[in-house]
mmCIF file of N, CA and C in Angstrom:
data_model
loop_
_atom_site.group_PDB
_atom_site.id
_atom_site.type_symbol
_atom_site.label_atom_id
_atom_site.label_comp_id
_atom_site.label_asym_id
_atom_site.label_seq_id
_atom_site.Cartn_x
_atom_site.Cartn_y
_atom_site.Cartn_z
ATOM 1 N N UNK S 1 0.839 -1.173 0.000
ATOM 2 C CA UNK S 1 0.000 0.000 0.000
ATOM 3 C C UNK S 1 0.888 1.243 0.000
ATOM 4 N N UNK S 2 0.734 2.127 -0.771
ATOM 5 C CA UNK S 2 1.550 3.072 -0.948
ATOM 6 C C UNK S 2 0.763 4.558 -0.206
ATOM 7 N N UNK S 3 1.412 5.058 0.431
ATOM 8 C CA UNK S 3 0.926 6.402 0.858
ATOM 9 C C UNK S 3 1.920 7.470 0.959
ATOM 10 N N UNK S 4 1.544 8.771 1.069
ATOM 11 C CA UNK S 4 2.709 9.858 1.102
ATOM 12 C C UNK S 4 1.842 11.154 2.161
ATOM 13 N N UNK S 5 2.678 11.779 3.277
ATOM 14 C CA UNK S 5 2.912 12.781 3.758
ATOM 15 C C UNK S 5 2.228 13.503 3.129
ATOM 16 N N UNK S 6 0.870 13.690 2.745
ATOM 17 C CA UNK S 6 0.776 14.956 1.590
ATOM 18 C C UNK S 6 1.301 16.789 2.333
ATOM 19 N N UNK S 7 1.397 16.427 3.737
ATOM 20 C CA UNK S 7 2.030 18.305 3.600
ATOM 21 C C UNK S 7 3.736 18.090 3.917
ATOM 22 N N UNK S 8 4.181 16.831 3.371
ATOM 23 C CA UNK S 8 5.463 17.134 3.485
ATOM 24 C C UNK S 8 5.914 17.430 1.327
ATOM 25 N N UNK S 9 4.744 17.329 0.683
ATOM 26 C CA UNK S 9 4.794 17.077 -0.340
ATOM 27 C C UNK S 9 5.147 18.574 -1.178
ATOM 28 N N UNK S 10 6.355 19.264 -1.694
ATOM 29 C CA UNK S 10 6.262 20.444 -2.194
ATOM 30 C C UNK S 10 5.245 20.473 -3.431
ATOM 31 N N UNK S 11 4.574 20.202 -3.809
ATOM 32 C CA UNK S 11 3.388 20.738 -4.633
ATOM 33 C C UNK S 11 1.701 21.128 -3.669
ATOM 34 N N UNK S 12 2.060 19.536 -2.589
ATOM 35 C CA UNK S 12 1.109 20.376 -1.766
ATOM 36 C C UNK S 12 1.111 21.832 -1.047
ATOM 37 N N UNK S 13 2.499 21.967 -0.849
ATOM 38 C CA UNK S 13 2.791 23.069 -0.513
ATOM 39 C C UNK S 13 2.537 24.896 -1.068
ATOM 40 N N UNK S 14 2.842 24.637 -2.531
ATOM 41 C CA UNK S 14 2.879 25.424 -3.219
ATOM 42 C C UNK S 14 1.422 25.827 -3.657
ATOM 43 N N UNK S 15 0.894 24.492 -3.470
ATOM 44 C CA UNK S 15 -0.402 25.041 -4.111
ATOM 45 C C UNK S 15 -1.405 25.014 -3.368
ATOM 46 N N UNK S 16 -0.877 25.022 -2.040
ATOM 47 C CA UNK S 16 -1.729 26.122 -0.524
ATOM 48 C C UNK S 16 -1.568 27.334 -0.799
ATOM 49 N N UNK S 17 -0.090 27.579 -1.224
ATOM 50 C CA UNK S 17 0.570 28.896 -1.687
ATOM 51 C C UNK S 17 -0.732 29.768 -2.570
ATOM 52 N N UNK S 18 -1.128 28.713 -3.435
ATOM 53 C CA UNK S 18 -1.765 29.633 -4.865
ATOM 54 C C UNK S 18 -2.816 29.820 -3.959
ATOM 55 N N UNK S 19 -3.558 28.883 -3.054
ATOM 56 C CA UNK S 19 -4.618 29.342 -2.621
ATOM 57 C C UNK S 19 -5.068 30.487 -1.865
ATOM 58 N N UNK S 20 -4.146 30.644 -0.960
ATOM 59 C CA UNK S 20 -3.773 31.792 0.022
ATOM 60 C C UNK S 20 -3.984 33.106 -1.067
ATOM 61 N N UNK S 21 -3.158 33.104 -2.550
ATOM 62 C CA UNK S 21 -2.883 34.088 -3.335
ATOM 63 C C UNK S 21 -4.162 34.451 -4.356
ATOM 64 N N UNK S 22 -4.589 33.802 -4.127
ATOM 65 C CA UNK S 22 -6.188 33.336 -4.990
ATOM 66 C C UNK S 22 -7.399 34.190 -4.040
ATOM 67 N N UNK S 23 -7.232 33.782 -2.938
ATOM 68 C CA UNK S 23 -8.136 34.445 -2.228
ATOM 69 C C UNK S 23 -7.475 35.609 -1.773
ATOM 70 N N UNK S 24 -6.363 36.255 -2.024
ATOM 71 C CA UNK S 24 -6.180 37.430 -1.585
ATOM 72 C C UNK S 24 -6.844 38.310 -2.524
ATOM 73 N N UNK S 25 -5.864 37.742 -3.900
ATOM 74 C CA UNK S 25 -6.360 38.702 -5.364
ATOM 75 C C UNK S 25 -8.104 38.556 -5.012
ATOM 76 N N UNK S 26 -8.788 37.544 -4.924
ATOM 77 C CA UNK S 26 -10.415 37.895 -5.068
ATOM 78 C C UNK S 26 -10.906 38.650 -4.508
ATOM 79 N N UNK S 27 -10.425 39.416 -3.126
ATOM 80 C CA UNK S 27 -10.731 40.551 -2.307
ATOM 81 C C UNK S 27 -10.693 41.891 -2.903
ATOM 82 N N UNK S 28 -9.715 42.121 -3.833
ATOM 83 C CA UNK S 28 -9.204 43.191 -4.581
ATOM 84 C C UNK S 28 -10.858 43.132 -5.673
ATOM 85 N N UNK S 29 -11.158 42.206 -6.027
ATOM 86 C CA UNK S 29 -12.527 42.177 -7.300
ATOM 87 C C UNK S 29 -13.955 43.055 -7.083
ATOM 88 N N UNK S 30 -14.235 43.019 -7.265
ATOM 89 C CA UNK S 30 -15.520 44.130 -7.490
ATOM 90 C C UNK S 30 -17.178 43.160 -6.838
ATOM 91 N N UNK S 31 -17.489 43.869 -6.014
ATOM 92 C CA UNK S 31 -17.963 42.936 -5.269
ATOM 93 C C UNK S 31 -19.435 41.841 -6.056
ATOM 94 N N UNK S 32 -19.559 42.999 -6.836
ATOM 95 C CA UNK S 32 -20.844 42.130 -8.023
ATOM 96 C C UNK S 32 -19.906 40.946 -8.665
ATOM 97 N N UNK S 33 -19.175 40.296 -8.501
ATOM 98 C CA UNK S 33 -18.594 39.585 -9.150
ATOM 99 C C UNK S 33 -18.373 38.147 -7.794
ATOM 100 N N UNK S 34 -19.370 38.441 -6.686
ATOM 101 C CA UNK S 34 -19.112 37.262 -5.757
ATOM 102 C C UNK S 34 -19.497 36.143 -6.074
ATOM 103 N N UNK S 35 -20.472 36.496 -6.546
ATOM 104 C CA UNK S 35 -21.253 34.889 -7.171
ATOM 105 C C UNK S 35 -21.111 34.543 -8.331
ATOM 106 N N UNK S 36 -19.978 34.855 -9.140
ATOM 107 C CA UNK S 36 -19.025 34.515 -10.029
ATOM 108 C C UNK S 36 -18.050 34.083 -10.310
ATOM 109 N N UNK S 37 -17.298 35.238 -10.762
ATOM 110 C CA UNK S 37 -15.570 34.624 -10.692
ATOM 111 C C UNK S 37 -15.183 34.656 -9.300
ATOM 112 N N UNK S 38 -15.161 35.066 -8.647
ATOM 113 C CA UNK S 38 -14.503 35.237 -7.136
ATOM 114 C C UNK S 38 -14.984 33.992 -6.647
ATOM 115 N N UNK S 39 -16.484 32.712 -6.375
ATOM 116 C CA UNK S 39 -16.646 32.024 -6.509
ATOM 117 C C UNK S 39 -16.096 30.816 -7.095
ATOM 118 N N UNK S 40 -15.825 30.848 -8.066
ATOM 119 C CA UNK S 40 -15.276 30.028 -8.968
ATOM 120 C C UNK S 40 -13.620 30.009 -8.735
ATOM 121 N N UNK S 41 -13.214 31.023 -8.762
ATOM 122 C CA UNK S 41 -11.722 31.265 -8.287
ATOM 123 C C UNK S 41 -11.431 30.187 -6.946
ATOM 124 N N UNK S 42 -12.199 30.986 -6.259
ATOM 125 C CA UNK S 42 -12.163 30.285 -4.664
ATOM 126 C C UNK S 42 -12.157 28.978 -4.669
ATOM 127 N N UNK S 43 -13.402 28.271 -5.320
ATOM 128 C CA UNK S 43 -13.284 27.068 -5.503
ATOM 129 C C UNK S 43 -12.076 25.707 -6.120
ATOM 130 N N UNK S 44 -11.597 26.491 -7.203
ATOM 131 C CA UNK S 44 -10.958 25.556 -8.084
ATOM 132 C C UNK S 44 -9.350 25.993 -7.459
ATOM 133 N N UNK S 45 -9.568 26.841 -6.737
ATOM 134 C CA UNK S 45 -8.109 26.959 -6.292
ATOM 135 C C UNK S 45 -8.283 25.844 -5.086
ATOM 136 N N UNK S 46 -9.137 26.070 -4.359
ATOM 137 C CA UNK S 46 -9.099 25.107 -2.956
ATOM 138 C C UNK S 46 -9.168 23.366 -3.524
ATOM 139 N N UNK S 47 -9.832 23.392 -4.904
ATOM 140 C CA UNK S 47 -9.597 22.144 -4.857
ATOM 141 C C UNK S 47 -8.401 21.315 -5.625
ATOM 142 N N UNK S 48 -6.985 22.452 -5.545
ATOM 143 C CA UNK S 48 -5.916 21.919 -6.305
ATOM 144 C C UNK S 48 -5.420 20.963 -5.008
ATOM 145 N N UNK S 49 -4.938 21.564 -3.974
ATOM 146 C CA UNK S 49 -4.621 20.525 -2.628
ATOM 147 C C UNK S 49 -5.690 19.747 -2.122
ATOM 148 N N UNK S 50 -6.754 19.561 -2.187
ATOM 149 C CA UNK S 50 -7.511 18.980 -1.666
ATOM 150 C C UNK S 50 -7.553 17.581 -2.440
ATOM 151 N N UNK S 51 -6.958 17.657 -3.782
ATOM 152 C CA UNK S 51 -7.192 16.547 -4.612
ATOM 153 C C UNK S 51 -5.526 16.029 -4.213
ATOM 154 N N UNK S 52 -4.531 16.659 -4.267
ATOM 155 C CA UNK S 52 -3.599 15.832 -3.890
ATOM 156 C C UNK S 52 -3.556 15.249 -2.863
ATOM 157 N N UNK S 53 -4.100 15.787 -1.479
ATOM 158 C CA UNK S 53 -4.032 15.695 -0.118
ATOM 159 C C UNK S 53 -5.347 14.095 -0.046
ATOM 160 N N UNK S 54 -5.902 13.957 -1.077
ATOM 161 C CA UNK S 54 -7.088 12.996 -1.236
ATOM 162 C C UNK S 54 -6.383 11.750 -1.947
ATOM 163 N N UNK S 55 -5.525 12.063 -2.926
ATOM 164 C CA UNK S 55 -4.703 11.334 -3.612
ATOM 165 C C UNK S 55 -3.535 10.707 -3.232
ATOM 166 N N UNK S 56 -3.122 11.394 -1.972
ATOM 167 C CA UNK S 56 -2.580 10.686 -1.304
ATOM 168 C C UNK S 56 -2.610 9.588 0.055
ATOM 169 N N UNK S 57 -3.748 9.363 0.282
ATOM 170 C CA UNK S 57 -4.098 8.240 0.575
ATOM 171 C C UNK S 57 -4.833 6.640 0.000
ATOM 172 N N UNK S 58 -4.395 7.338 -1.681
ATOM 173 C CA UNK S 58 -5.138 5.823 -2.556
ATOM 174 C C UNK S 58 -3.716 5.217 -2.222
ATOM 175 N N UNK S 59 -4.307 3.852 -2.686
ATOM 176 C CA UNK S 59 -3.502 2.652 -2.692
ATOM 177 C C UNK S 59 -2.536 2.505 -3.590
ATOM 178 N N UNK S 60 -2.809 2.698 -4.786
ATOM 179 C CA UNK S 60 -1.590 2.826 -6.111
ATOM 180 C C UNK S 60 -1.344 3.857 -6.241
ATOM 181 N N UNK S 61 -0.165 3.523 -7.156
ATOM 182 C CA UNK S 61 0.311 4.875 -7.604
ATOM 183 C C UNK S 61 -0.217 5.457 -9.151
ATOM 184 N N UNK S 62 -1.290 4.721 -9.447
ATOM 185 C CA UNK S 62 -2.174 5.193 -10.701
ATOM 186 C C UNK S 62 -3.246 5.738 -10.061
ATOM 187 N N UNK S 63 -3.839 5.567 -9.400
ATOM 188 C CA UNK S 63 -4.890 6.485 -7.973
ATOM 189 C C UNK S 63 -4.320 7.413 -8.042
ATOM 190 N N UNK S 64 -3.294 7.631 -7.396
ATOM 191 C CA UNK S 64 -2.503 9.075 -6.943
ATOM 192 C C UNK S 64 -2.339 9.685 -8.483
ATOM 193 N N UNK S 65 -2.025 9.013 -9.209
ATOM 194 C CA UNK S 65 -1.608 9.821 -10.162
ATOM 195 C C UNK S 65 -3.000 11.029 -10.962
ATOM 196 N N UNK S 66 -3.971 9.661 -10.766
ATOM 197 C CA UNK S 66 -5.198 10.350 -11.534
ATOM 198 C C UNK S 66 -5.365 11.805 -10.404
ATOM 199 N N UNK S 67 -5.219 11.745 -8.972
ATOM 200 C CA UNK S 67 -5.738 12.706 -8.182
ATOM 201 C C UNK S 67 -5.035 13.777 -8.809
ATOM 202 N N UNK S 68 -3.628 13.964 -8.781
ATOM 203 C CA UNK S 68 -2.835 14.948 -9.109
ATOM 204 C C UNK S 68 -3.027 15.298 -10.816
ATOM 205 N N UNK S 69 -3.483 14.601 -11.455
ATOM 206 C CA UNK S 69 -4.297 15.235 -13.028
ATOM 207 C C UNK S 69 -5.227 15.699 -12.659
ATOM 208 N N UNK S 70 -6.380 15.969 -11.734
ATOM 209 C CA UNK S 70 -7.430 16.420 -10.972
ATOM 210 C C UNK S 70 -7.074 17.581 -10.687
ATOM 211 N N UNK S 71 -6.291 17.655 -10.120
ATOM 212 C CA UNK S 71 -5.372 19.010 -9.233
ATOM 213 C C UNK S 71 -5.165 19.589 -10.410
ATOM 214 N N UNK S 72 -3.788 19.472 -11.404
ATOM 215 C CA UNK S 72 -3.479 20.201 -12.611
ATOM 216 C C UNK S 72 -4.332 20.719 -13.046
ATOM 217 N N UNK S 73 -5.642 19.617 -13.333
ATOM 218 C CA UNK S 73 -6.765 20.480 -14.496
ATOM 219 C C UNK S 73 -7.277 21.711 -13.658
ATOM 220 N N UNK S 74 -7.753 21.538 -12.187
ATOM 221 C CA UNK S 74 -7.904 22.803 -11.446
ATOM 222 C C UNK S 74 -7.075 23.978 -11.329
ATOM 223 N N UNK S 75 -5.906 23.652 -11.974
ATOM 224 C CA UNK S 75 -4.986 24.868 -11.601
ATOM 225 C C UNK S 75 -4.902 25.612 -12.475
ATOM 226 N N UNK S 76 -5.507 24.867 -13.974
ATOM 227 C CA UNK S 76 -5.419 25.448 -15.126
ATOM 228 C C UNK S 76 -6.797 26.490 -15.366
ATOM 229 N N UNK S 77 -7.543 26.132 -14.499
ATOM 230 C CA UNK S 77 -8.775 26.388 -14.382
ATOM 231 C C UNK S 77 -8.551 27.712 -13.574
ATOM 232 N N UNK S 78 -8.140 27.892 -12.402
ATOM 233 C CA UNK S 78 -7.836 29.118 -12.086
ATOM 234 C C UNK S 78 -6.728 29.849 -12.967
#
């Protein structure tokens, strides 16, 4: 059974980073825009670590892998 540390993991790391930076920039946005992009922002940023941090408790390392293509596509997304 394979598992990994996900916050010893530097991508998990980094991409707490984006999140932190994601929700700063959305504060700066115009507030008619909450139930929008600032929404959407918020979201797909929170779910770049959440999919690795999820992915790292599957069993293979094709599990994990799919989680972290999960993550990417979210990051591309923000």
């Amino acid at each position: 059974m394979m598992r990994h540390n996900f916050k010893s993991l530097k991508i998990w790391q980094k991409s707490m980073d984006l999140t932190d930076l994601t929700y700063d920039y959305c504060k700066a946005l115009p507030i008619e825009e909450r139930y929008n992009l600032i929404d959407q922002l918020n979201r797909c940023s929170c779910s770049v670590p959440s999919n690795i941090a999820e992915g790292s408790g599957k069993r293979t390392k094709a599990h994990f892998a799919e989680f972290l293509t999960t993550s990417l596509t979210s990051s591309f997304e923000v």
